[in-house]
Amino acid sequence: MDLTYTQEEESFRAGLREWLARTLPQLPARPDPLDWPGRRAYDMGWQRRLYDAGYAGLHWPVDAGGRGATPTQHLIFLEETEKAGAPYVGANFVGLLHAGPTIASEGTPGQRARWLPPVLRGDEVWCQGFSEPDAGSDLASLRTRAWRDGDDYVVSGSKIWTSHAEVADWCELLVRTTPVSEDVPKHRGITWLAMPMDAPGITVRPLRTLAGSTEFAEMFLDEVRVPVANRVGAENDGWRVTMVTLSYERGTAFVGEVVACRRVLGELAREARKNGRWDDAVLRRRLGRLGAEFGALWRLTQWNVSESQRAGTGVPGIGGSVFKLRYSHARQELYEAAGEVLGAGALDLDHEWTLDRLSSLSYTIAAGTSQIQQNIVAERILGLPKGR
Amino acid sequence: MDFQLTEDQQALKSGVRELLEGRFGGEALRAAVGPGDASGSEVPSLDRNLWRELGDAGFFSLRVPEAQGGVGLALPEAVLAFEEAGRVLLPGPLVATFLAARDVAGAAQGVTVVTAPYGGLVPWLDAADVAQGDVSGAVPLRSVDPLTPLHRVSASTPSSAPSSREGSEGGAEADLLLAAEQLGSAARTCEMAVQYARERTQFGQPIGAFQAVKHLCAQMLVRAEVARVAVYAAAVTGDVLEIAGAKLLADEAAVRNARDCLQVHGGMGFTWEADVHLHLKRAWVRAGLGQSAARAEEELAAAL
């Protein structure tokens, strides 16, 4: 067990720090968090700066346009950018962390050349068309149909919780190409398509979250034509292709956020000392406990990254479910504590922590609810029987 | 950075597990505990042969430099060994003897049994050859753990440790070793619950097929794994705050996992025959021996 970083890793860190210190002051003012078109422009501008400096797709394979960095370097990147208060991946989340890695791993050379560079350059935004009204955590139950017509798939159905649909150029879309039957179980018969968001027949209706934001939407698909050439992986093999994507989501997608939570915790303590709430021993101890919690979650991150590095896959193992379960609740706890520290200020929507407190409520739901994650841990790690 | 066990560490861990399971497995544990009759007044005796075998195997001298006849390993290795001790509920004042291995003659060999007051309690005082620190006025209490006799020391003695270890690395190191034992216990009770949930059937299927039981087990694993990385990382850095956090999380994992394990076992879990209660009681004792949750939280808060 070695928690020290190599000289090479440390010099990578130093170079990154230096670049961040130079670059961050040049950024434009942050847009209103509820203004998604504004956020798209801001987030993609940041991505462009990363690209120009050689930090885009750091952990992507070199032949996919990335730098082929080790998982540890990627960890350092996420740690340092968050510590420096750099912008979050934001609107580029799906492209960089879902669709991109999927295409990099499963796409043809032509598909990689078409779709990956614009993601890294910050030219094109992707959204995720996975969930449906009757297929949320039970993703394999999706019913949006697609049938072949010449060189196209014709797609009809509806999607929901489609993150960033309002501002996206492309959608990573899961469709059913073979109906469920005795011969075709629901995990088969699903296909992964890249759907251009300007195709005729797509209606996007933004959904307002309880935080007031429109970061996701309903999407209605009425005989939308998607070229067969836009299929990633084989027909009916979309479930396997998707699992490649989800393992990323549950592994490294939250690394920067742990660092952010530790920073916020420090700010909470400073605020409490300033406004007198620090004298409350119950609150003080609660913050102390969160210190242990986020300290351990950071170590768990390092553990998982080291594990994937040893495995040589770069893809985090199933330990990602353990992390997500604990982290999503810890994050909610953190912002509950923030509410206590702020007192009446916690009721002010203009306070940054109030929006974060509201958005933290999604963490135990998005990317597989905590209940589903517990089933995954119980069945796939502990080997308990399937059932109800 | 490579935060995973090295091959040597894996070998050490499985070696200690093999040794302990062979020498103090489930049957030995039950024999040591006895039938648990209502009087519950018997004070257990320390198995001196076992203690010497541990000494011969290098358990107590793990951290003593090779030049002084020890094994010359570091804190992470000690933690792995203590995790295994926690798994099998190895009885005796392990931490105090281990920490005394360099200073007290015979401790490293398992010939001299050393105890010390810690957290206002002294384990195994009557069985020990040496008590480090002030144990004057120690009063026996009827210990909740059938394998850990306890004395209480007066309140004027600081609730932490004797002068040689007070507020020093020694105190933190004892906390970390206790946390490692808690980790072993938490991992073990998780395994016990999972095993029972696979075997026990109700309503025509294993109870582990029911979500309510699954979710208990999943949370047990999460607690144990979070405690594991906290304990291992604290062993690598030796950082006092990190050790405080590790003790806090490991105490919680051991106690909560034992309670959930008991719940999964249902009525059987409430009996003396199931080993679950032994894990719970020892977890309570270890939580009481080291730094308390309240103090750890205050220390961690002060550092924010």
XYZ file of C-alpha atoms in Angstrom:
692
model
C 0.000 0.000 0.000
C 1.612 3.184 -1.160
C -0.087 6.572 -1.001
C 2.850 8.573 -2.278
C 2.845 9.741 -5.851
C 5.727 9.058 -8.211
C 8.019 11.836 -9.355
C 6.413 11.691 -12.787
C 2.959 12.044 -11.223
C 4.113 14.935 -9.065
C 5.578 16.798 -12.012
C 2.328 16.248 -13.895
C 0.533 17.749 -10.879
C 2.884 20.716 -10.761
C 2.424 21.451 -14.453
C -1.324 21.252 -14.127
C -1.347 23.564 -11.092
C 0.737 26.083 -12.926
C -1.587 25.965 -15.943
C -4.688 26.282 -13.744
C -3.256 29.285 -11.912
C -2.564 30.961 -15.228
C -5.816 30.012 -16.967
C -8.588 30.319 -14.384
C -8.329 34.125 -14.006
C -8.942 34.457 -17.750
C -12.324 32.700 -17.625
C -15.505 34.686 -18.223
C -18.014 35.119 -15.387
C -20.017 32.021 -14.539
C -23.530 31.975 -15.999
C -26.656 31.687 -13.885
C -26.883 28.014 -12.835
C -30.410 27.813 -14.225
C -29.427 29.179 -17.658
C -28.578 26.057 -19.665
C -27.722 27.698 -22.992
C -25.409 30.011 -21.053
C -23.948 27.060 -19.204
C -23.394 25.172 -22.456
C -21.357 28.041 -23.848
C -19.382 28.382 -20.627
C -18.734 24.651 -20.174
C -17.701 24.150 -23.778
C -15.430 27.169 -23.625
C -13.686 25.513 -20.676
C -13.453 22.246 -22.597
C -11.807 24.098 -25.481
C -9.183 25.521 -23.136
C -8.497 22.034 -21.790
C -8.180 20.763 -25.356
C -5.766 23.467 -26.405
C -3.613 22.774 -23.350
C -3.604 19.015 -23.961
C -5.726 18.102 -20.954
C -8.867 17.017 -22.842
C -9.727 13.342 -22.612
C -6.673 12.853 -20.479
C -7.543 9.263 -19.607
C -8.861 8.372 -23.068
C -6.735 6.052 -25.205
C -4.276 7.843 -27.499
C -5.906 6.407 -30.627
C -9.192 7.968 -29.485
C -7.582 11.388 -29.281
C -6.759 11.246 -25.590
C -3.442 11.298 -23.764
C -3.653 7.742 -22.496
C -2.918 8.930 -18.980
C -2.902 6.443 -16.127
C -5.902 6.339 -13.795
C -3.690 7.962 -11.146
C -2.946 10.915 -13.411
C -6.650 11.231 -14.119
C -7.253 11.226 -10.369
C -4.678 13.985 -9.920
C -6.331 15.954 -12.728
C -9.746 15.747 -11.087
C -8.306 16.549 -7.656
C -6.342 19.585 -8.781
C -8.995 21.077 -11.042
C -11.539 20.820 -8.245
C -9.147 22.187 -5.628
C -8.432 25.146 -7.860
C -12.151 25.794 -8.262
C -12.063 25.111 -12.012
C -15.383 24.657 -13.842
C -17.056 21.288 -13.596
C -17.460 19.099 -16.685
C -21.089 20.309 -16.799
C -22.873 20.097 -20.154
C -20.055 17.931 -21.499
C -20.733 15.230 -18.893
C -22.449 12.749 -21.211
C -20.003 13.265 -24.068
C -16.882 12.970 -21.949
C -17.987 10.377 -19.421
C -20.634 8.290 -21.207
C -20.933 8.438 -24.968
C -17.266 9.218 -25.597
C -15.807 6.282 -23.656
C -18.438 3.998 -25.185
C -17.575 5.026 -28.744
C -13.859 4.894 -27.928
C -14.241 1.336 -26.754
C -16.959 -0.047 -29.055
C -17.056 2.206 -32.129
C -15.539 1.658 -35.585
C -12.522 3.764 -36.630
C -14.872 5.918 -38.720
C -17.236 6.467 -35.811
C -14.367 7.374 -33.523
C -13.043 9.866 -36.046
C -16.499 11.417 -36.526
C -17.636 11.787 -32.927
C -14.695 11.836 -30.547
C -12.732 14.935 -31.641
C -15.762 17.285 -31.331
C -16.344 16.031 -27.768
C -12.739 16.672 -26.817
C -12.689 20.067 -28.539
C -15.924 21.122 -26.873
C -17.779 21.521 -30.180
C -20.588 19.031 -29.660
C -22.773 18.256 -26.657
C -24.265 14.830 -26.050
C -27.328 13.864 -24.068
C -28.349 10.503 -22.709
C -31.492 8.827 -24.032
C -31.629 5.824 -21.767
C -34.511 6.083 -19.283
C -38.163 5.868 -20.206
C -41.317 6.477 -18.191
C -41.584 2.721 -17.518
C -37.877 1.962 -17.559
C -35.846 3.924 -15.018
C -33.620 1.859 -12.772
C -35.061 -1.160 -14.621
C -33.377 0.083 -17.754
C -33.698 -3.165 -19.713
C -37.488 -2.756 -19.776
C -37.244 0.078 -22.284
C -39.815 0.039 -25.105
C -38.792 2.719 -27.619
C -38.885 0.782 -30.901
C -36.627 0.935 -33.930
C -37.080 -0.892 -37.206
C -34.975 -1.044 -40.342
C -36.051 0.859 -43.441
C -33.330 0.817 -46.086
C -30.201 2.438 -44.647
C -32.074 3.914 -41.694
C -33.545 2.864 -38.417
C -36.961 4.404 -37.837
C -37.441 5.182 -34.157
C -40.651 5.818 -32.230
C -41.245 6.079 -28.519
C -40.430 8.392 -25.661
C -37.561 9.013 -23.276
C -37.414 10.768 -19.953
C -34.723 12.231 -17.628
C -32.737 12.981 -20.777
C -29.920 15.047 -19.303
C -28.940 18.165 -21.295
C -31.416 17.351 -24.131
C -32.246 21.031 -24.459
C -28.732 21.953 -25.527
C -27.476 18.708 -27.083
C -26.284 17.975 -30.618
C -26.277 14.207 -30.239
C -28.125 11.660 -28.170
C -26.784 8.276 -27.084
C -30.032 6.447 -27.623
C -31.055 2.983 -26.522
C -33.791 1.408 -28.624
C -35.471 -1.969 -28.839
C -34.759 -3.650 -32.169
C -36.230 -7.051 -31.314
C -39.376 -7.397 -29.222
C -39.193 -9.212 -25.911
C -40.341 -12.829 -26.185
C -39.536 -16.237 -24.838
C -36.559 -16.388 -27.191
C -35.429 -12.804 -26.608
C -35.083 -11.831 -22.948
C -35.392 -8.123 -22.190
C -31.627 -7.536 -21.889
C -31.233 -8.724 -25.496
C -32.806 -6.977 -28.440
C -31.520 -3.531 -27.405
C -29.384 -1.429 -29.743
C -27.153 1.637 -29.134
C -27.607 4.496 -31.636
C -26.121 7.975 -32.045
C -29.101 10.144 -32.886
C -28.626 13.675 -34.263
C -30.814 15.983 -32.188
C -31.826 18.035 -35.242
C -33.488 15.078 -36.967
C -37.169 15.593 -37.835
C -39.664 13.971 -35.449
C -37.881 14.830 -32.165
C -39.790 16.886 -29.608
C -37.939 17.948 -26.474
C -39.927 19.172 -23.506
C -37.706 20.359 -20.649
C -38.621 19.097 -17.205
C -38.250 21.518 -14.370
C -36.441 19.993 -11.400
C -37.306 20.811 -7.800
C -34.256 23.066 -7.895
C -35.879 25.041 -10.724
C -33.364 23.885 -13.303
C -34.104 22.288 -16.679
C -31.077 20.038 -16.844
C -33.160 17.173 -18.142
C -36.144 16.712 -20.382
C -38.816 14.486 -21.808
C -38.163 13.515 -25.386
C -40.802 12.274 -27.826
C -39.643 10.388 -30.919
C -42.044 10.134 -33.833
C -40.614 8.026 -36.672
C -37.194 9.633 -36.349
C -34.779 8.351 -39.005
C -31.307 7.431 -37.737
C -28.764 6.055 -40.241
C -27.772 2.439 -39.618
C -24.196 3.727 -39.852
C -24.834 5.483 -36.515
C -25.188 2.194 -34.680
C -22.368 1.519 -32.219
C -21.806 -2.184 -31.669
C -23.914 -4.904 -33.242
C -27.678 -4.819 -33.549
C -29.270 -6.202 -30.371
C -25.949 -5.918 -28.498
C -26.752 -2.534 -26.943
C -27.015 -3.814 -23.396
C -23.420 -4.973 -23.323
C -22.328 -1.756 -25.022
C -24.206 0.206 -22.369
C -22.641 -1.626 -19.478
C -19.274 -0.340 -20.688
C -20.686 3.144 -20.255
C -22.254 2.636 -16.883
C -19.132 1.250 -15.306
C -17.541 4.622 -16.012
C -20.467 6.462 -14.540
C -20.302 4.571 -11.263
C -16.549 4.678 -10.966
C -14.723 7.888 -11.638
C -17.598 10.232 -12.387
C -17.756 11.401 -8.775
C -14.067 11.819 -8.027
C -14.016 15.585 -8.355
C -17.158 15.827 -6.294
C -15.569 14.171 -3.263
C -12.868 16.813 -3.391
C -15.567 19.467 -3.728
C -17.446 18.114 -0.722
C -14.293 18.256 1.396
C -13.814 21.862 0.361
C -17.435 22.728 1.159
C -17.085 21.070 4.559
C -14.162 23.333 5.341
C -16.207 26.344 4.255
C -19.079 25.197 6.483
C -16.746 25.078 9.482
C -15.428 28.563 8.721
C -18.954 29.909 8.337
C -20.070 28.270 11.590
C -17.113 29.765 13.472
C -18.008 33.135 12.068
C -21.742 33.100 12.775
C -21.636 31.501 16.225
C -23.134 28.141 15.284
C -19.793 26.519 16.157
C -20.730 26.685 19.845
C -23.355 24.031 19.218
C -21.542 20.815 20.144
C -24.040 18.636 18.310
C -23.489 20.510 15.069
C -19.727 20.648 15.628
C -19.557 16.903 16.116
C -21.723 16.355 13.079
C -19.221 18.292 10.980
C -16.353 16.365 12.542
C -17.992 13.092 11.604
C -18.443 14.322 8.039
C -14.722 15.036 8.039
C -14.067 11.347 8.746
C -16.671 10.354 6.179
C -15.306 12.368 3.281
C -11.744 11.523 4.255
C -12.625 7.835 3.937
C -14.491 8.409 0.674
C -11.398 10.037 -0.763
C -9.342 7.011 0.297
C -11.981 4.741 -1.243
C -11.576 6.648 -4.482
C -7.829 6.103 -4.404
C -8.420 2.437 -3.605
C -10.753 1.971 -6.583
C -8.449 3.864 -8.929
C -5.473 1.762 -7.826
C -7.526 -1.362 -8.333
C -8.461 -0.424 -11.894
C -4.882 0.574 -12.609
C -3.662 -2.824 -11.456
C -6.299 -4.567 -13.515
C -4.983 -2.600 -16.475
C -8.477 -1.873 -17.733
C -8.870 1.699 -16.618
C -12.475 0.749 -16.048
C -13.428 0.842 -12.392
C -14.627 -2.392 -10.839
C -17.923 -3.100 -9.200
C -16.631 -1.349 -6.066
C -18.089 1.723 -7.752
C -21.494 0.691 -6.415
C -20.129 0.642 -2.865
C -18.753 4.110 -3.405
C -21.899 5.530 -4.972
C -24.113 4.190 -2.200
C -22.112 5.788 0.555
C -21.222 8.966 -1.296
C -24.739 9.900 -2.378
C -25.971 9.789 1.209
C -22.908 11.558 2.585
C -23.419 14.390 0.118
C -27.003 14.813 1.275
C -25.835 14.779 4.887
C -23.299 17.479 4.078
C -25.918 19.835 2.707
C -28.330 19.051 5.534
C -25.542 20.173 7.847
C -25.099 23.253 5.653
C -28.747 24.029 6.298
C -28.059 23.917 10.030
C -25.018 26.114 9.749
C -26.803 28.723 7.658
C -29.984 28.889 9.705
C -32.360 31.306 7.978
C -29.805 31.743 5.189
C -30.543 28.169 4.145
C -33.947 29.378 2.930
C -32.366 31.854 0.507
C -32.418 30.488 -3.035
C -29.662 32.911 -3.948
C -27.268 31.141 -1.597
C -25.067 28.721 -3.508
C -25.495 26.025 -0.861
C -29.288 26.139 -1.118
C -29.241 25.058 -4.758
C -26.611 22.444 -3.969
C -28.758 21.185 -1.119
C -31.714 20.827 -3.460
C -29.719 19.159 -6.213
C -28.126 16.737 -3.729
C -31.552 15.103 -3.449
C -31.041 13.563 -6.902
C -27.912 11.726 -5.893
C -29.694 8.744 -4.342
C -31.906 8.456 -7.456
C -29.789 9.216 -10.519
C -27.569 6.555 -12.106
C -29.459 3.779 -10.317
C -31.317 4.436 -7.080
C -29.719 3.513 -3.784
C -32.169 0.632 -3.541
C -31.029 -0.734 -6.911
C -27.396 -0.190 -5.940
C -27.994 -2.225 -2.791
C -29.422 -5.043 -4.913
C -26.358 -4.866 -7.151
C -24.012 -5.045 -4.174
C -25.991 -7.886 -2.600
C -26.346 -9.975 -5.749
C -23.140 -9.297 -7.669
C -20.625 -8.778 -4.873
C -22.080 -10.787 -2.003
C -23.640 -13.462 -4.227
C -27.085 -13.412 -2.625
C -29.813 -15.022 -4.755
C -31.929 -12.980 -7.140
C -35.459 -12.462 -5.980
C -37.597 -9.764 -4.489
C 0.352 5.783 -5.831
C -0.704 2.164 -5.530
C -3.224 1.887 -2.707
C -3.626 -1.881 -2.791
C -2.032 -4.640 -0.750
C 1.391 -5.692 -2.003
C 2.005 -9.377 -2.658
C 3.935 -9.588 0.602
C 1.092 -7.971 2.486
C -1.418 -10.356 0.948
C 0.788 -13.271 1.901
C 1.169 -11.968 5.447
C -2.572 -11.519 5.794
C -3.458 -14.977 4.555
C -0.643 -16.471 6.633
C -1.974 -14.877 9.813
C -5.514 -15.932 8.879
C -4.414 -19.526 8.436
C -2.521 -19.513 11.708
C -5.382 -18.027 13.667
C -8.139 -20.118 12.123
C -6.097 -23.238 12.792
C -5.272 -22.298 16.356
C -8.356 -20.333 17.372
C -11.169 -21.300 15.028
C -14.885 -21.419 15.684
C -14.750 -24.447 17.985
C -11.953 -23.039 20.089
C -13.906 -19.826 20.430
C -17.022 -21.631 21.655
C -14.988 -23.788 24.018
C -13.366 -20.681 25.479
C -16.698 -18.962 25.930
C -18.388 -21.926 27.572
C -22.092 -22.627 27.919
C -22.906 -19.157 29.180
C -25.128 -20.144 32.091
C -27.208 -17.552 33.807
C -24.698 -16.813 36.573
C -22.110 -15.781 34.021
C -19.646 -15.296 36.822
C -16.724 -17.333 35.544
C -13.734 -15.235 34.674
C -12.024 -16.639 31.571
C -8.419 -17.659 31.807
C -5.840 -16.573 29.322
C -4.547 -19.399 27.119
C -0.817 -19.055 27.785
C 0.046 -21.730 25.226
C -1.792 -19.851 22.517
C -0.090 -16.651 23.619
C 3.355 -18.261 23.302
C 2.487 -19.730 19.908
C 1.540 -16.256 18.738
C 4.881 -15.025 20.069
C 6.756 -17.815 18.257
C 4.944 -16.949 15.034
C 6.156 -13.362 15.375
C 2.746 -11.817 15.996
C 3.879 -9.575 18.864
C 7.307 -8.795 17.404
C 5.991 -7.772 14.010
C 7.162 -4.196 14.471
C 10.284 -4.879 16.504
C 13.361 -4.181 14.340
C 15.156 -7.215 12.985
C 18.320 -6.142 14.792
C 16.421 -6.633 18.065
C 15.135 -10.036 17.023
C 11.818 -8.883 15.623
C 10.220 -9.127 12.218
C 10.909 -5.484 11.340
C 7.651 -4.703 9.591
C 5.668 -1.452 9.648
C 2.297 -0.236 10.847
C 0.308 -1.359 7.771
C 1.451 -4.943 8.331
C 0.520 -4.722 12.004
C -2.918 -3.542 11.008
C -3.394 -6.491 8.654
C -2.454 -8.902 11.448
C -4.818 -7.228 13.918
C -7.608 -7.293 11.365
C -7.248 -11.054 11.283
C -7.215 -11.213 15.082
C -10.475 -9.280 15.063
C -12.037 -11.709 12.604
C -11.628 -14.654 14.954
C -12.207 -12.666 18.160
C -8.779 -13.614 19.485
C -8.929 -12.977 23.247
C -6.333 -11.270 25.438
C -4.712 -7.856 25.861
C -3.276 -8.020 22.351
C -2.777 -4.323 21.753
C -0.924 -3.558 25.003
C 1.332 -6.593 24.652
C 2.067 -5.747 21.048
C 2.957 -2.158 21.887
C 5.173 -3.316 24.756
C 7.100 -5.809 22.633
C 10.140 -3.556 22.360
C 10.279 -2.393 25.999
C 9.052 -5.257 28.175
C 11.143 -8.392 28.333
C 9.289 -11.453 27.143
C 6.391 -9.556 25.600
C 7.645 -10.101 22.058
C 7.880 -13.846 22.693
C 4.389 -14.055 24.151
C 5.843 -15.116 27.509
C 5.039 -11.882 29.336
C 1.441 -10.751 29.110
C 1.123 -6.971 29.249
C -1.982 -4.883 29.777
C -2.589 -1.170 30.167
C -5.443 1.117 31.137
C -7.059 2.706 28.169
C -10.232 4.677 27.915
C -10.723 4.245 31.702
C -10.773 0.458 31.387
C -8.148 -2.249 31.877
C -8.656 -5.551 30.083
C -7.271 -8.795 31.492
C -5.698 -7.148 34.553
C -5.658 -10.301 36.694
C -4.149 -12.423 33.952
C -1.433 -9.945 33.013
C 2.175 -10.116 34.253
C 2.762 -6.432 33.724
C 0.409 -3.480 33.793
C 1.808 -0.400 32.116
C 0.444 2.782 33.590
C -1.493 3.586 36.722
C -3.915 0.840 37.651
C -4.149 1.681 41.354
C -7.649 1.414 42.683
C -8.772 -0.632 39.704
C -12.193 -2.086 40.367
C -13.364 -5.261 38.618
C -16.629 -5.119 36.771
C -18.653 -8.005 35.418
C -17.712 -7.683 31.791
C -20.381 -7.861 29.122
C -17.893 -9.694 26.891
C -17.382 -13.248 28.184
C -13.834 -13.255 26.792
C -12.645 -9.871 28.039
C -12.463 -9.433 31.801
C -12.440 -5.732 32.642
C -11.387 -3.452 35.473
C -12.371 0.137 35.717
C -9.809 2.702 36.816
C -10.729 5.796 38.778
C -12.030 8.812 36.952
C -8.998 10.861 38.020
C -6.916 8.787 35.648
C -7.189 10.477 32.280
C -9.691 8.746 30.056
C -7.000 8.186 27.524
C -3.785 6.506 28.375
C -0.950 6.310 30.899
C 1.745 8.936 30.769
C 4.022 6.999 28.454
C 1.370 6.984 25.753
C -0.813 9.907 26.573
C -1.604 12.065 23.596
C 1.325 10.506 21.858
C 1.717 8.241 18.916
C 1.338 5.309 21.270
C -2.226 6.297 22.069
C -3.040 6.786 18.418
C -1.348 3.542 17.533
C -3.430 1.659 20.064
C -6.524 3.277 18.556
C -5.486 2.168 15.100
C -4.875 -1.434 16.169
C -8.243 -1.528 17.913
C -9.795 -0.114 14.745
C -8.116 -2.856 12.726
C -9.672 -5.487 15.007
C -13.033 -3.780 14.602
C -12.581 -3.927 10.833
C -11.912 -7.671 10.966
C -14.992 -8.190 13.076
C -17.167 -6.038 10.797
C -16.037 -7.961 7.719
C -16.605 -11.262 9.484
C -20.145 -10.484 10.651
C -20.964 -9.391 7.098
C -19.802 -12.791 5.841
C -21.750 -14.565 8.587
C -24.938 -12.712 7.662
C -24.509 -13.428 3.955
C -23.835 -17.094 4.582
C -26.883 -17.429 6.806
C -29.080 -15.509 4.349
C -28.100 -17.949 1.607
C -28.864 -21.039 3.674
C -31.901 -20.140 5.720
C -35.152 -20.547 3.799
C -38.531 -19.025 4.584
C -41.622 -18.728 2.400
C -40.035 -21.237 0.058
C -36.822 -19.341 -0.726
C -33.549 -18.296 0.856
C -34.131 -15.189 2.974
C -31.255 -13.555 1.056
C -33.611 -13.304 -1.944
C -35.715 -10.769 -0.050
C -34.755 -7.181 -0.684
C -35.143 -6.219 2.951
C -32.475 -8.750 3.894
C -30.329 -7.951 0.850
C -30.219 -4.307 1.752
C -29.121 -5.041 5.312
C -26.281 -7.148 3.923
C -25.302 -4.582 1.281
C -25.033 -1.862 3.911
C -22.888 -4.155 6.042
C -20.450 -4.553 3.160
C -20.409 -0.818 2.494
C -19.646 -0.080 6.162
C -16.871 -2.655 6.274
C -15.283 -1.434 3.045
C -15.397 2.226 4.047
C -13.835 1.291 7.392
C -11.229 -0.781 5.556
C -9.890 2.037 3.401
C -9.959 4.403 6.386
C -7.972 1.987 8.562
C -5.492 1.028 5.840
C -4.876 4.625 4.807
C -4.376 5.687 8.438
C -1.851 2.878 8.822
C 0.061 4.102 5.786
C 0.113 7.776 6.766
C 0.179 7.357 10.561
C -1.668 10.657 10.701
C -3.330 11.224 14.077
C -6.482 12.750 12.606
C -6.807 10.019 10.059
C -6.461 7.478 12.841
C -9.231 9.231 14.787
C -11.466 8.998 11.713
C -10.545 5.367 11.188
C -11.410 4.475 14.786
C -14.714 6.295 14.498
C -15.738 4.521 11.289
C -14.413 1.121 12.347
C -16.183 1.247 15.723
C -19.399 2.054 13.954
C -18.894 -0.651 11.334
C -18.178 -3.330 13.955
C -21.100 -2.451 16.209
C -23.655 -1.824 13.477
C -22.624 -4.867 11.466
C -22.889 -7.130 14.501
C -26.364 -5.764 15.189
C -27.485 -6.238 11.578
C -25.948 -9.704 11.520
C -27.974 -10.533 14.624
C -31.095 -9.259 12.879
C -30.453 -11.387 9.786
C -30.051 -14.432 12.035
C -33.485 -13.761 13.528
C -34.317 -15.675 16.700
C -31.169 -17.772 16.334
C -29.168 -14.581 16.500
C -30.500 -13.876 19.966
C -29.168 -17.145 21.333
C -25.897 -17.884 23.062
C -25.074 -20.553 20.430
C -24.745 -18.099 17.573
C -21.384 -16.290 17.638
C -22.994 -13.025 16.665
C -23.386 -11.699 20.213
C -19.689 -12.291 20.856
C -18.804 -9.977 18.001
C -21.225 -7.340 19.231
C -19.966 -7.457 22.806
C -16.307 -7.329 21.790
C -17.082 -4.457 19.444
C -18.603 -2.561 22.353
C -15.543 -3.264 24.487
C -13.114 -2.086 21.813
C -15.173 1.033 21.247
C -14.947 1.676 24.994
C -11.233 0.960 25.204
C -10.034 3.444 22.656
C -10.852 6.988 21.781
C -14.573 7.621 22.042
C -16.678 8.696 19.095
C -17.397 12.027 20.768
C -13.727 12.836 21.215
C -12.830 11.732 17.715
C -15.560 13.926 16.268
C -14.389 16.912 18.285
C -10.789 16.390 17.176
C -11.838 16.097 13.560
C -14.056 19.164 13.843
C -11.256 21.213 15.357
C -9.127 20.435 12.328
C -11.721 21.618 9.808
